[in-house]
Coordinates of N, CA and C and ligand atoms in Angstrom, one line a residue:
M223 N 151.2 -40.6 298.3 CA 150.6 -39.3 298.1 C 149.7 -39.5 299.1
K224 N 149.4 -38.1 299.4 CA 148.6 -37.8 300.9 C 147.2 -38.0 300.4
I225 N 146.9 -38.3 301.5 CA 144.9 -38.7 301.9 C 144.2 -37.6 302.5
I226 N 143.0 -37.4 302.1 CA 142.7 -36.4 302.8 C 140.8 -37.4 302.7
A227 N 140.0 -36.7 303.8 CA 139.0 -37.7 304.0 C 137.8 -36.6 304.9
S228 N 136.6 -36.9 304.6 CA 135.5 -35.8 305.0 C 134.6 -36.6 305.3
N229 N 134.3 -36.2 306.8 CA 133.3 -36.9 308.0 C 132.2 -35.9 307.9
F230 N 131.1 -36.1 307.6 CA 129.9 -35.4 307.5 C 129.2 -35.2 308.9
K231 N 129.7 -36.3 309.9 CA 128.8 -36.1 311.0 C 127.0 -36.3 311.0
T232 N 126.7 -35.2 311.8 CA 125.0 -35.3 311.3 C 124.6 -34.3 310.4
N233 N 125.5 -34.0 309.3 CA 125.1 -33.1 308.4 C 125.3 -33.5 307.1
H234 N 124.0 -32.8 306.7 CA 124.1 -32.6 305.0 C 123.0 -34.0 304.6
T235 N 122.2 -33.8 303.6 CA 120.6 -34.8 303.6 C 121.2 -35.5 302.5
R236 N 120.7 -36.9 302.4 CA 120.7 -37.7 301.0 C 120.9 -36.6 299.8
K237 N 120.4 -35.6 299.7 CA 120.1 -34.8 298.5 C 121.3 -34.5 298.1
S238 N 121.8 -33.5 299.6 CA 123.1 -32.5 299.1 C 124.2 -33.6 299.0
T239 N 124.0 -34.8 299.6 CA 125.4 -35.6 299.8 C 125.5 -36.0 298.4
K240 N 124.3 -36.4 297.7 CA 124.6 -36.9 296.2 C 125.4 -35.6 295.5
L241 N 124.9 -34.4 295.6 CA 125.6 -33.2 294.9 C 126.9 -33.1 295.3
F242 N 127.3 -33.3 296.5 CA 128.7 -33.0 297.2 C 129.4 -34.2 296.4
V243 N 129.2 -35.5 296.5 CA 129.9 -36.4 296.2 C 130.1 -36.5 294.1
E244 N 128.8 -36.1 293.4 CA 129.3 -35.9 292.2 C 130.1 -35.0 292.1
E245 N 130.0 -33.8 292.8 CA 131.1 -32.5 292.4 C 132.4 -32.7 292.6
V246 N 132.8 -33.4 293.9 CA 134.2 -33.7 294.3 C 134.7 -35.1 293.1
N247 N 133.4 -35.6 292.8 CA 134.0 -36.9 291.4 C 134.8 -36.2 290.2
Q248 N 134.0 -35.1 290.0 CA 133.9 -34.2 288.8 C 135.3 -33.4 288.5
F249 N 135.7 -33.2 290.2 CA 136.8 -32.2 290.2 C 138.1 -32.9 290.4
L250 N 138.1 -34.3 290.6 CA 139.1 -35.1 290.5 C 139.1 -35.1 289.2
E251 N 138.6 -35.7 288.7 CA 138.3 -36.4 287.3 C 139.3 -35.2 286.6
K252 N 138.4 -33.6 286.5 CA 138.8 -32.5 285.7 C 140.2 -32.4 285.8
E253 N 140.4 -32.4 286.9 CA 141.9 -32.0 287.6 C 143.0 -33.0 287.9
N254 N 142.6 -34.2 287.3 CA 143.3 -35.3 287.2 C 143.9 -35.7 288.8
I255 N 143.6 -35.5 289.8 CA 143.8 -35.9 291.1 C 143.4 -37.1 291.5
K256 N 145.4 -37.7 291.8 CA 144.8 -38.8 291.8 C 144.9 -40.1 293.4
N257 N 145.0 -38.8 294.5 CA 145.2 -38.7 295.7 C 143.8 -39.7 296.5
D258 N 143.9 -40.3 297.3 CA 142.6 -41.2 297.9 C 141.9 -40.5 299.0
V259 N 141.0 -39.9 298.2 CA 139.7 -39.2 299.1 C 138.7 -40.1 299.4
Y260 N 138.3 -39.9 300.6 CA 137.3 -40.8 301.4 C 136.1 -39.6 301.7
V261 N 135.1 -39.6 301.9 CA 133.8 -39.1 301.9 C 133.3 -40.1 303.1
F262 N 132.1 -39.6 304.1 CA 132.1 -40.5 305.2 C 130.5 -39.9 305.2
P263 N 129.3 -40.0 304.3 CA 128.1 -39.5 304.6 C 127.4 -39.9 306.3
T264 N 126.0 -39.0 306.2 CA 125.3 -40.0 307.5 C 124.5 -41.3 306.9
A265 N 124.6 -42.3 308.0 CA 124.0 -43.5 307.2 C 122.8 -43.4 306.2
T266 N 121.8 -42.1 306.9 CA 120.8 -41.9 305.8 C 121.1 -42.1 304.4
S267 N 122.4 -41.3 304.2 CA 122.9 -40.8 302.7 C 123.7 -41.9 302.0
L268 N 123.8 -43.0 302.5 CA 124.8 -44.3 301.9 C 124.1 -44.4 300.7
D269 N 124.4 -44.6 299.6 CA 124.3 -45.1 298.5 C 125.1 -45.6 297.3
T270 N 124.8 -46.0 296.0 CA 125.8 -46.6 295.4 C 126.2 -45.3 294.6
F271 N 127.2 -44.7 294.7 CA 127.9 -43.6 293.9 C 128.6 -44.1 292.8
E272 N 128.4 -43.5 291.7 CA 129.0 -44.1 290.4 C 130.9 -43.4 290.0
V273 N 131.9 -43.6 291.1 CA 132.7 -42.7 291.3 C 134.6 -42.9 290.6
L274 N 135.0 -42.4 290.8 CA 136.5 -43.0 290.3 C 137.0 -43.9 291.2
D275 N 138.2 -44.5 291.3 CA 138.7 -45.6 292.2 C 139.4 -44.9 293.4
N276 N 139.8 -43.8 293.0 CA 140.5 -43.1 294.1 C 139.4 -42.2 295.3
L277 N 138.0 -42.0 294.6 CA 137.1 -41.7 295.6 C 136.1 -42.5 296.6
T278 N 136.2 -42.9 297.8 CA 135.7 -43.8 298.3 C 134.7 -43.2 299.2
I279 N 133.5 -43.6 299.4 CA 132.5 -43.3 300.6 C 132.4 -44.6 301.6
G280 N 132.5 -44.0 302.6 CA 132.7 -45.0 304.0 C 131.3 -44.4 305.1
T281 N 131.4 -45.8 306.1 CA 130.2 -45.5 306.7 C 130.8 -44.5 307.9
Q282 N 130.2 -43.9 308.6 CA 130.7 -43.4 309.9 C 130.8 -44.3 311.2
N283 N 129.9 -45.2 310.9 CA 129.9 -46.2 311.9 C 128.8 -47.1 311.0
A284 N 128.5 -48.6 312.2 CA 128.3 -49.7 312.2 C 127.9 -50.7 313.0
Y285 N 127.0 -51.5 313.5 CA 127.3 -52.6 314.4 C 127.9 -53.6 313.8
Y286 N 128.2 -54.5 314.9 CA 129.5 -55.6 314.5 C 127.9 -56.5 314.6
V287 N 127.7 -56.5 313.3 CA 126.6 -57.7 313.0 C 125.8 -57.5 311.4
K288 N 125.3 -58.6 311.2 CA 125.1 -58.7 309.6 C 124.0 -58.2 309.5
N289 N 122.6 -58.2 310.7 CA 121.3 -57.7 310.6 C 120.8 -58.4 311.8
G290 N 120.0 -57.8 312.5 CA 119.3 -58.4 313.8 C 118.4 -57.2 314.9
S291 N 118.8 -56.9 315.9 CA 117.5 -56.6 316.6 C 118.3 -55.5 317.6
F292 N 118.9 -54.3 317.0 CA 119.8 -53.4 317.4 C 119.3 -51.9 317.1
T293 N 118.0 -51.4 317.6 CA 117.3 -49.9 317.2 C 118.6 -49.4 316.8
G294 N 118.2 -48.6 315.9 CA 119.0 -47.4 315.6 C 120.3 -47.8 314.9
E295 N 120.8 -48.9 314.6 CA 122.1 -49.2 314.5 C 121.9 -49.8 312.7
I296 N 123.3 -50.0 311.9 CA 122.7 -50.6 311.0 C 123.7 -51.5 310.9
G297 N 123.7 -52.7 310.4 CA 124.7 -53.7 309.8 C 125.6 -53.6 308.7
T298 N 126.3 -55.3 308.5 CA 126.5 -55.1 307.2 C 126.0 -55.5 305.9
E299 N 124.6 -56.2 306.4 CA 123.7 -56.2 305.5 C 123.1 -54.8 304.7
Q300 N 123.3 -53.9 305.1 CA 122.9 -52.2 304.8 C 123.8 -52.2 304.4
L301 N 125.5 -52.2 304.4 CA 126.6 -51.5 304.1 C 126.7 -52.3 302.5
D302 N 126.4 -53.8 302.6 CA 126.5 -54.5 301.4 C 125.9 -54.2 300.3
E303 N 124.4 -53.7 300.7 CA 123.8 -52.9 299.5 C 124.2 -51.9 298.7
F304 N 125.0 -51.1 299.4 CA 126.1 -50.2 298.6 C 127.5 -50.7 298.4
N305 N 127.6 -51.5 298.8 CA 129.1 -52.2 298.5 C 130.1 -51.2 299.0
I306 N 129.9 -50.8 300.3 CA 130.1 -49.9 301.2 C 131.3 -50.9 302.3
K307 N 132.6 -50.6 302.1 CA 133.4 -51.7 302.5 C 134.8 -50.7 303.6
T308 N 134.5 -49.6 303.5 CA 135.3 -48.6 304.3 C 134.3 -48.2 305.6
I309 N 134.7 -48.4 307.1 CA 134.4 -48.0 308.2 C 135.2 -46.9 308.8
L310 N 134.7 -45.8 309.6 CA 135.1 -45.5 310.7 C 135.2 -45.6 312.0
I311 N 136.2 -46.3 312.8 CA 136.1 -46.6 314.2 C 136.5 -45.9 315.2
G312 N 136.4 -45.9 316.1 CA 137.2 -45.1 317.3 C 136.9 -43.6 317.6
H313 N 136.0 -43.1 316.6 CA 135.8 -41.7 316.4 C 135.7 -41.0 317.7
S314 N 136.2 -39.9 318.5 CA 136.0 -39.1 319.6 C 134.4 -38.8 320.1
E315 N 133.8 -39.2 319.4 CA 132.5 -38.4 319.6 C 131.4 -40.1 319.9
R316 N 132.0 -40.8 319.1 CA 131.6 -42.1 319.5 C 131.8 -42.7 320.9
R317 N 133.0 -42.3 321.0 CA 133.6 -42.3 322.6 C 132.9 -41.8 323.4
H318 N 133.3 -40.5 323.5 CA 132.9 -39.4 324.4 C 131.5 -39.2 324.5
I319 N 130.8 -38.7 323.4 CA 129.2 -38.6 323.3 C 128.5 -40.1 323.9
L320 N 128.9 -40.8 322.5 CA 127.7 -41.8 322.7 C 128.3 -43.2 323.6
G321 N 129.6 -42.8 324.1 CA 129.9 -43.8 325.4 C 130.5 -44.9 324.8
E322 N 131.1 -45.5 323.3 CA 131.8 -46.4 322.8 C 132.9 -47.1 324.0
S323 N 133.1 -48.0 324.8 CA 133.9 -48.5 325.5 C 135.2 -48.6 324.4
Q324 N 136.1 -48.8 325.0 CA 137.7 -49.5 324.3 C 137.2 -50.9 323.9
K325 N 136.5 -51.5 324.6 CA 135.9 -52.9 324.5 C 135.2 -53.2 323.3
E326 N 134.3 -52.3 323.6 CA 133.0 -52.4 322.2 C 134.0 -52.0 321.3
I327 N 134.6 -51.1 321.3 CA 135.2 -50.1 319.6 C 136.4 -51.3 319.3
A328 N 136.7 -52.3 320.2 CA 138.4 -53.2 319.8 C 137.1 -54.6 319.3
Y329 N 136.2 -54.4 319.5 CA 135.0 -55.8 319.1 C 134.9 -55.4 317.9
K330 N 134.3 -53.9 317.8 CA 133.9 -53.8 315.8 C 135.2 -53.9 315.6
Y331 N 136.2 -53.2 316.0 CA 137.3 -53.2 314.7 C 137.5 -54.7 314.6
N332 N 137.7 -55.7 315.3 CA 137.8 -56.8 315.2 C 136.9 -57.8 314.0
Y333 N 135.5 -57.2 314.2 CA 134.6 -57.7 313.3 C 134.8 -57.1 311.8
Y334 N 135.2 -56.1 311.6 CA 135.1 -55.0 310.2 C 136.8 -55.9 309.7
K335 N 137.5 -56.3 310.8 CA 139.0 -56.5 310.5 C 138.8 -57.8 309.6
A336 N 138.1 -58.9 310.0 CA 137.6 -60.0 309.2 C 137.0 -60.1 308.4
L337 N 136.3 -58.9 308.1 CA 135.7 -58.6 307.1 C 136.7 -58.4 305.8
G338 N 137.9 -57.7 306.1 CA 138.5 -57.0 305.2 C 137.9 -55.7 304.9
Y339 N 137.5 -54.9 305.8 CA 137.1 -53.3 305.3 C 138.3 -52.6 305.4
K340 N 138.5 -51.7 305.0 CA 139.4 -50.5 305.2 C 139.1 -49.8 306.3
I341 N 139.6 -49.9 307.7 CA 139.5 -49.1 308.8 C 140.0 -47.7 308.7
I342 N 139.5 -46.6 309.4 CA 140.0 -45.6 309.5 C 139.5 -45.4 311.2
Y343 N 141.1 -45.6 312.0 CA 140.8 -45.8 313.2 C 141.3 -44.1 313.8
C344 N 140.3 -44.1 314.9 CA 140.8 -42.7 315.6 C 141.4 -42.8 316.7
V345 N 142.2 -42.1 317.3 CA 142.5 -42.2 318.5 C 142.9 -40.6 318.6
G346 N 142.7 -39.8 320.1 CA 143.0 -38.6 320.9 C 143.0 -38.6 322.0
E347 N 143.4 -37.6 322.7 CA 143.4 -37.3 324.0 C 142.4 -36.3 324.1
P348 N 141.7 -36.1 325.3 CA 141.1 -35.1 325.9 C 142.0 -34.1 326.3
L349 N 141.3 -32.9 326.4 CA 142.0 -32.0 327.3 C 142.7 -31.6 328.6
E350 N 141.8 -32.4 329.4 CA 142.3 -32.7 330.9 C 143.6 -34.0 330.8
V351 N 143.7 -34.6 330.0 CA 145.1 -35.3 329.9 C 146.1 -34.4 328.8
K352 N 145.6 -33.9 328.0 CA 146.9 -32.9 327.0 C 147.3 -32.2 328.3
E353 N 146.6 -31.6 329.4 CA 147.4 -30.5 330.3 C 147.9 -31.3 330.7
I354 N 148.1 -32.5 330.9 CA 148.9 -32.9 332.2 C 150.2 -33.3 331.5
G355 N 150.7 -33.5 330.6 CA 151.7 -33.6 329.3 C 151.8 -34.8 328.7
M356 N 152.9 -34.7 327.9 CA 153.3 -35.4 326.9 C 152.8 -37.1 327.3
T357 N 153.7 -37.4 328.2 CA 153.7 -38.9 328.3 C 152.2 -39.0 329.2
E358 N 151.6 -38.5 329.4 CA 150.2 -38.8 329.4 C 149.0 -38.7 328.1
T359 N 149.6 -37.9 327.4 CA 148.7 -38.2 326.3 C 149.4 -39.5 325.3
L360 N 150.8 -39.6 325.4 CA 151.0 -40.8 324.9 C 150.8 -42.3 325.3
G361 N 150.2 -42.1 326.6 CA 149.8 -43.1 327.3 C 148.7 -43.5 327.4
Y362 N 147.8 -42.2 326.9 CA 146.2 -42.3 327.1 C 146.1 -43.2 325.1
I363 N 146.7 -42.6 324.2 CA 146.7 -43.3 323.0 C 147.1 -44.5 323.2
W364 N 148.1 -45.0 323.9 CA 148.6 -46.2 323.6 C 147.3 -47.1 323.7
N365 N 146.8 -46.4 325.0 CA 145.3 -47.4 325.7 C 144.1 -47.8 325.0
Q366 N 144.3 -46.5 323.7 CA 143.1 -46.9 322.8 C 143.7 -47.8 321.4
F367 N 144.8 -48.1 321.6 CA 145.4 -49.3 321.0 C 145.1 -50.6 321.4
D368 N 144.7 -50.8 322.9 CA 144.4 -51.7 323.2 C 143.3 -52.8 322.5
G369 N 143.5 -54.1 321.8 CA 142.6 -55.1 321.2 C 142.9 -54.5 320.1
I370 N 143.3 -53.3 319.5 CA 143.7 -53.1 317.6 C 145.2 -53.8 317.5
D371 N 144.8 -55.0 316.3 CA 145.7 -55.3 315.7 C 146.4 -53.8 314.9
L372 N 147.8 -53.3 315.3 CA 148.0 -52.5 314.0 C 149.0 -52.8 313.0
E373 N 149.1 -54.3 312.9 CA 149.3 -55.1 311.9 C 148.4 -55.0 310.9
Y374 N 147.1 -54.4 310.9 CA 146.5 -54.9 309.9 C 146.1 -53.9 308.6
D375 N 146.9 -54.9 307.3 CA 147.1 -54.0 306.3 C 145.7 -52.8 306.1
N376 N 145.1 -53.5 305.9 CA 144.2 -52.3 305.7 C 143.3 -51.2 306.6
L377 N 144.3 -50.6 307.2 CA 144.1 -49.4 308.5 C 145.2 -48.4 307.8
V378 N 143.9 -47.3 308.5 CA 144.4 -46.1 308.3 C 144.7 -45.6 309.8
I379 N 145.0 -45.0 310.3 CA 144.9 -44.3 312.0 C 144.9 -42.9 311.7
A380 N 144.1 -42.0 312.7 CA 143.8 -40.8 312.4 C 144.0 -40.5 313.6
Y381 N 145.0 -39.5 314.3 CA 145.2 -38.8 315.2 C 144.4 -37.2 315.7
E382 N 143.4 -37.7 316.6 CA 142.5 -36.5 316.7 C 142.4 -36.2 317.6
P383 N 143.3 -34.9 318.2 CA 143.2 -34.8 319.9 C 141.5 -34.1 319.7
V384 N 140.6 -34.6 321.0 CA 139.6 -34.4 321.5 C 139.1 -32.8 321.4
W385 N 139.7 -32.0 321.9 CA 139.9 -30.8 322.5 C 140.1 -30.1 321.1
A386 N 140.4 -30.8 319.8 CA 141.0 -30.0 318.7 C 139.2 -30.0 317.6
I387 N 138.8 -30.9 318.1 CA 137.8 -31.5 317.3 C 136.6 -30.4 317.3
G388 N 136.2 -29.6 316.0 CA 135.3 -28.8 315.7 C 135.5 -27.3 317.0
T389 N 136.5 -27.1 317.4 CA 137.1 -26.3 318.3 C 137.5 -25.1 317.4
G390 N 138.0 -25.3 316.5 CA 138.9 -24.3 316.1 C 140.6 -23.6 316.3
K391 N 140.5 -24.9 317.7 CA 142.0 -25.1 318.5 C 142.9 -26.3 317.8
I392 N 144.1 -26.3 317.4 CA 144.8 -27.2 316.9 C 146.1 -27.4 317.9
P393 N 147.0 -28.0 318.1 CA 147.9 -28.5 318.7 C 148.9 -27.6 317.8
T394 N 150.4 -27.6 318.8 CA 151.3 -26.8 317.7 C 151.9 -27.8 316.7
T395 N 152.5 -27.2 315.8 CA 153.5 -28.0 315.0 C 154.3 -29.0 315.6
E396 N 155.3 -28.7 316.9 CA 155.9 -29.6 317.6 C 154.9 -30.9 318.0
D397 N 154.0 -30.4 318.6 CA 152.9 -31.3 319.6 C 152.6 -32.7 318.1
I398 N 152.2 -31.8 317.6 CA 151.7 -32.7 316.0 C 152.8 -33.8 316.0
E399 N 154.1 -33.1 315.4 CA 155.0 -33.9 315.2 C 155.4 -34.8 315.8
I400 N 155.7 -34.5 317.2 CA 156.2 -35.5 318.2 C 155.3 -36.8 318.5
I401 N 153.7 -36.5 318.7 CA 152.9 -37.5 318.8 C 152.8 -38.3 317.1
H402 N 152.8 -37.7 316.4 CA 153.0 -38.5 314.8 C 154.0 -39.3 314.6
K403 N 155.2 -38.9 315.1 CA 156.6 -39.5 315.1 C 156.1 -41.0 316.1
K404 N 155.8 -40.9 317.1 CA 155.4 -41.8 318.0 C 154.8 -42.9 317.6
I405 N 153.6 -42.6 317.0 CA 152.3 -43.6 316.6 C 153.1 -43.8 315.3
K406 N 154.1 -43.3 314.6 CA 154.7 -44.1 313.6 C 155.6 -44.8 313.8
K407 N 156.0 -45.2 315.0 CA 156.8 -46.2 315.5 C 156.3 -47.3 315.7
K408 N 155.2 -47.1 315.5 CA 154.4 -48.8 315.5 C 153.6 -49.0 314.5
I409 N 153.6 -48.3 313.6 CA 152.7 -48.4 312.7 C 153.2 -48.1 311.0
T410 N 152.8 -48.8 310.1 CA 153.3 -48.7 309.0 C 152.7 -48.1 307.8
Q411 N 151.3 -48.3 308.7 CA 150.0 -47.6 307.3 C 150.2 -46.3 307.5
P412 N 149.6 -45.2 306.9 CA 149.3 -44.2 307.0 C 148.4 -43.5 308.2
L413 N 149.2 -42.6 308.5 CA 148.7 -41.6 309.8 C 148.2 -40.3 309.5
L414 N 146.7 -40.2 309.5 CA 146.0 -38.6 309.1 C 146.3 -37.8 310.0
Y415 N 146.1 -36.6 309.8 CA 145.5 -36.0 311.3 C 144.4 -35.1 311.3
G416 N 143.7 -35.0 312.6 CA 142.2 -34.4 312.3 C 142.2 -33.6 313.8
G417 N 141.1 -32.7 313.6 CA 140.8 -31.4 313.9 C 141.3 -30.3 314.1
S418 N 139.6 -29.6 313.6 CA 140.1 -28.2 313.0 C 141.0 -28.0 311.6
V419 N 141.2 -28.6 310.8 CA 141.8 -28.5 309.7 C 140.9 -27.8 308.4
K420 N 141.4 -26.8 308.0 CA 140.6 -26.2 307.4 C 141.2 -25.7 306.2
T421 N 140.8 -24.6 305.2 CA 141.5 -24.6 304.0 C 142.5 -23.4 304.2
S422 N 142.6 -22.8 305.9 CA 143.9 -22.0 305.8 C 145.0 -22.6 306.5
N423 N 144.6 -23.7 307.2 CA 146.0 -24.5 307.9 C 146.4 -25.8 307.4
I424 N 145.5 -26.4 306.2 CA 145.8 -27.4 306.1 C 146.9 -27.9 305.3
S425 N 147.7 -26.8 304.6 CA 149.1 -27.0 303.9 C 149.9 -26.9 304.8
D426 N 150.1 -26.3 306.2 CA 151.2 -26.1 307.1 C 150.4 -27.5 307.4
I427 N 150.3 -28.1 308.2 CA 149.8 -29.3 308.4 C 150.2 -31.1 308.0
L428 N 150.3 -30.5 306.7 CA 150.4 -31.6 305.7 C 152.0 -31.3 305.6
D429 N 152.7 -30.5 305.9 CA 154.1 -30.2 305.6 C 154.7 -30.9 307.2
I430 N 153.8 -30.9 307.9 CA 154.2 -31.7 309.3 C 155.2 -33.4 308.8
P431 N 156.2 -33.5 309.2 CA 156.7 -35.0 308.9 C 155.5 -35.9 309.9
N432 N 155.5 -36.8 308.7 CA 154.6 -38.2 309.4 C 153.2 -37.8 309.8
V433 N 152.7 -36.7 308.5 CA 151.5 -36.6 308.7 C 150.9 -37.0 307.0
D434 N 150.6 -38.2 307.0 CA 150.3 -38.7 305.8 C 148.7 -38.1 304.8
G435 N 148.0 -37.0 305.9 CA 146.6 -36.7 304.9 C 145.8 -36.1 306.4
T436 N 144.6 -35.8 306.1 CA 144.0 -35.3 307.2 C 142.7 -35.6 307.3
L437 N 141.9 -36.1 308.3 CA 140.6 -36.6 308.5 C 139.9 -35.3 308.6
I438 N 138.8 -34.2 308.0 CA 138.2 -33.2 308.6 C 136.6 -33.3 308.8
G439 N 136.0 -32.4 309.3 CA 134.7 -32.0 309.8 C 134.0 -31.3 309.1
S440 N 134.2 -30.4 310.0 CA 133.5 -28.9 309.8 C 134.0 -28.6 308.8
G441 N 135.3 -28.3 308.6 CA 135.9 -27.6 307.7 C 135.2 -28.1 306.1
S442 N 134.9 -29.1 306.0 CA 134.8 -30.2 304.8 C 133.6 -29.9 304.2
W443 N 132.6 -29.2 305.3 CA 131.5 -29.7 304.2 C 130.8 -28.6 303.8
N444 N 131.7 -27.7 303.5 CA 131.3 -26.8 301.9 C 131.7 -27.4 300.7
V445 N 131.6 -27.8 299.8 CA 132.2 -28.8 298.3 C 133.3 -27.9 298.4
E446 N 133.3 -26.3 298.2 CA 134.1 -25.5 297.2 C 135.4 -25.6 298.2
D447 N 135.4 -25.5 299.9 CA 136.6 -25.8 300.6 C 136.6 -27.1 300.3
F448 N 136.2 -28.0 300.3 CA 136.6 -29.4 300.5 C 137.6 -29.8 298.6
K449 N 137.2 -29.1 297.8 CA 137.8 -29.0 296.6 C 139.1 -28.0 296.9
E450 N 139.2 -27.4 297.5 CA 140.1 -26.6 297.8 C 141.0 -27.3 298.4
M451 N 140.5 -27.8 299.3 CA 141.8 -28.8 300.5 C 142.2 -30.2 299.4
I452 N 141.3 -30.1 298.6 CA 141.8 -31.5 297.9 C 143.1 -31.0 297.0
K453 N 142.5 -30.1 296.4 CA 143.9 -29.4 295.4 C 145.1 -29.1 296.2
I454 N 145.2 -28.9 297.5 CA 146.3 -28.3 298.3 C 147.1 -29.6 298.6
T455 N 146.0 -30.4 298.8 CA 146.5 -32.0 299.2 C 147.5 -32.7 298.0
N456 N 146.8 -32.2 296.9 CA 147.5 -33.1 295.6 C 148.8 -32.8 295.4
T457 N 149.2 -31.1 296.0 CA 150.3 -30.4 295.5 C 151.6 -31.2 296.6
K458 N 151.0 -31.9 297.6 CA 152.5 -32.1 298.9 C 152.7 -33.5 297.9
Ligands
PEP538 C1 136.5 -34.8 312.9 O1 135.1 -35.0 313.4 O2 136.9 -36.2 312.8 C2 136.9 -33.8 312.7 C3 138.2 -33.8 313.1 O3 136.6 -33.0 313.4 P1 136.6 -31.0 312.7 O4 137.7 -30.8 311.6 O5 135.4 -30.5 313.0 O6 137.5 -30.6 314.3

């Protein structure tokens, strides 16, 4: 069964997150949808939600610490309060805007792996690398696996080309197919595609071989759109 995940980034309030999660939960129940659905709200909107087993609330980020003096960060003490056991690691905005290095990302990965968290690990190349060619693109992605245990059971990988995130541009079907096939040779866990997925293209994207689901940002923030995409995911 295919997976669908929504990354809120810096969107939605505590109040609107609660409404969103409740509405998605009711929808899954009403439609008897069993696909795994993930929602990653902002840190300020994390909470204990009474939801079905296949609806998981995860954190977009956390520091590799239980607690301490790391201004602006949260650790496992704050996640434990809400029983959050799922984390996004390596998202391109954390790599390229917030400046997280591969070394730091690998450290974070190993910290949360040791605690048994479900990790959605993101990789993807920037435009200047894509423009050089497929060999360079794959080489760039392999470097993002440095220090990452790809045999970790509780892992989901998301391939998200940086230039496709929030831009409305998506790779060709052939490119997604080639890259997913190559990544799948290295992993047995699910592999999601992310980058400008929306209601109008999700069906075609899910039909590409080795696409086990999607990680969606802007296209998922409207709950009606997200529900529609969950419904489409359920038919695949
Ligand atoms: C993302 O944030 O992971 C993402 C894929 O964003 P968008 O869907 O907006 O491109």
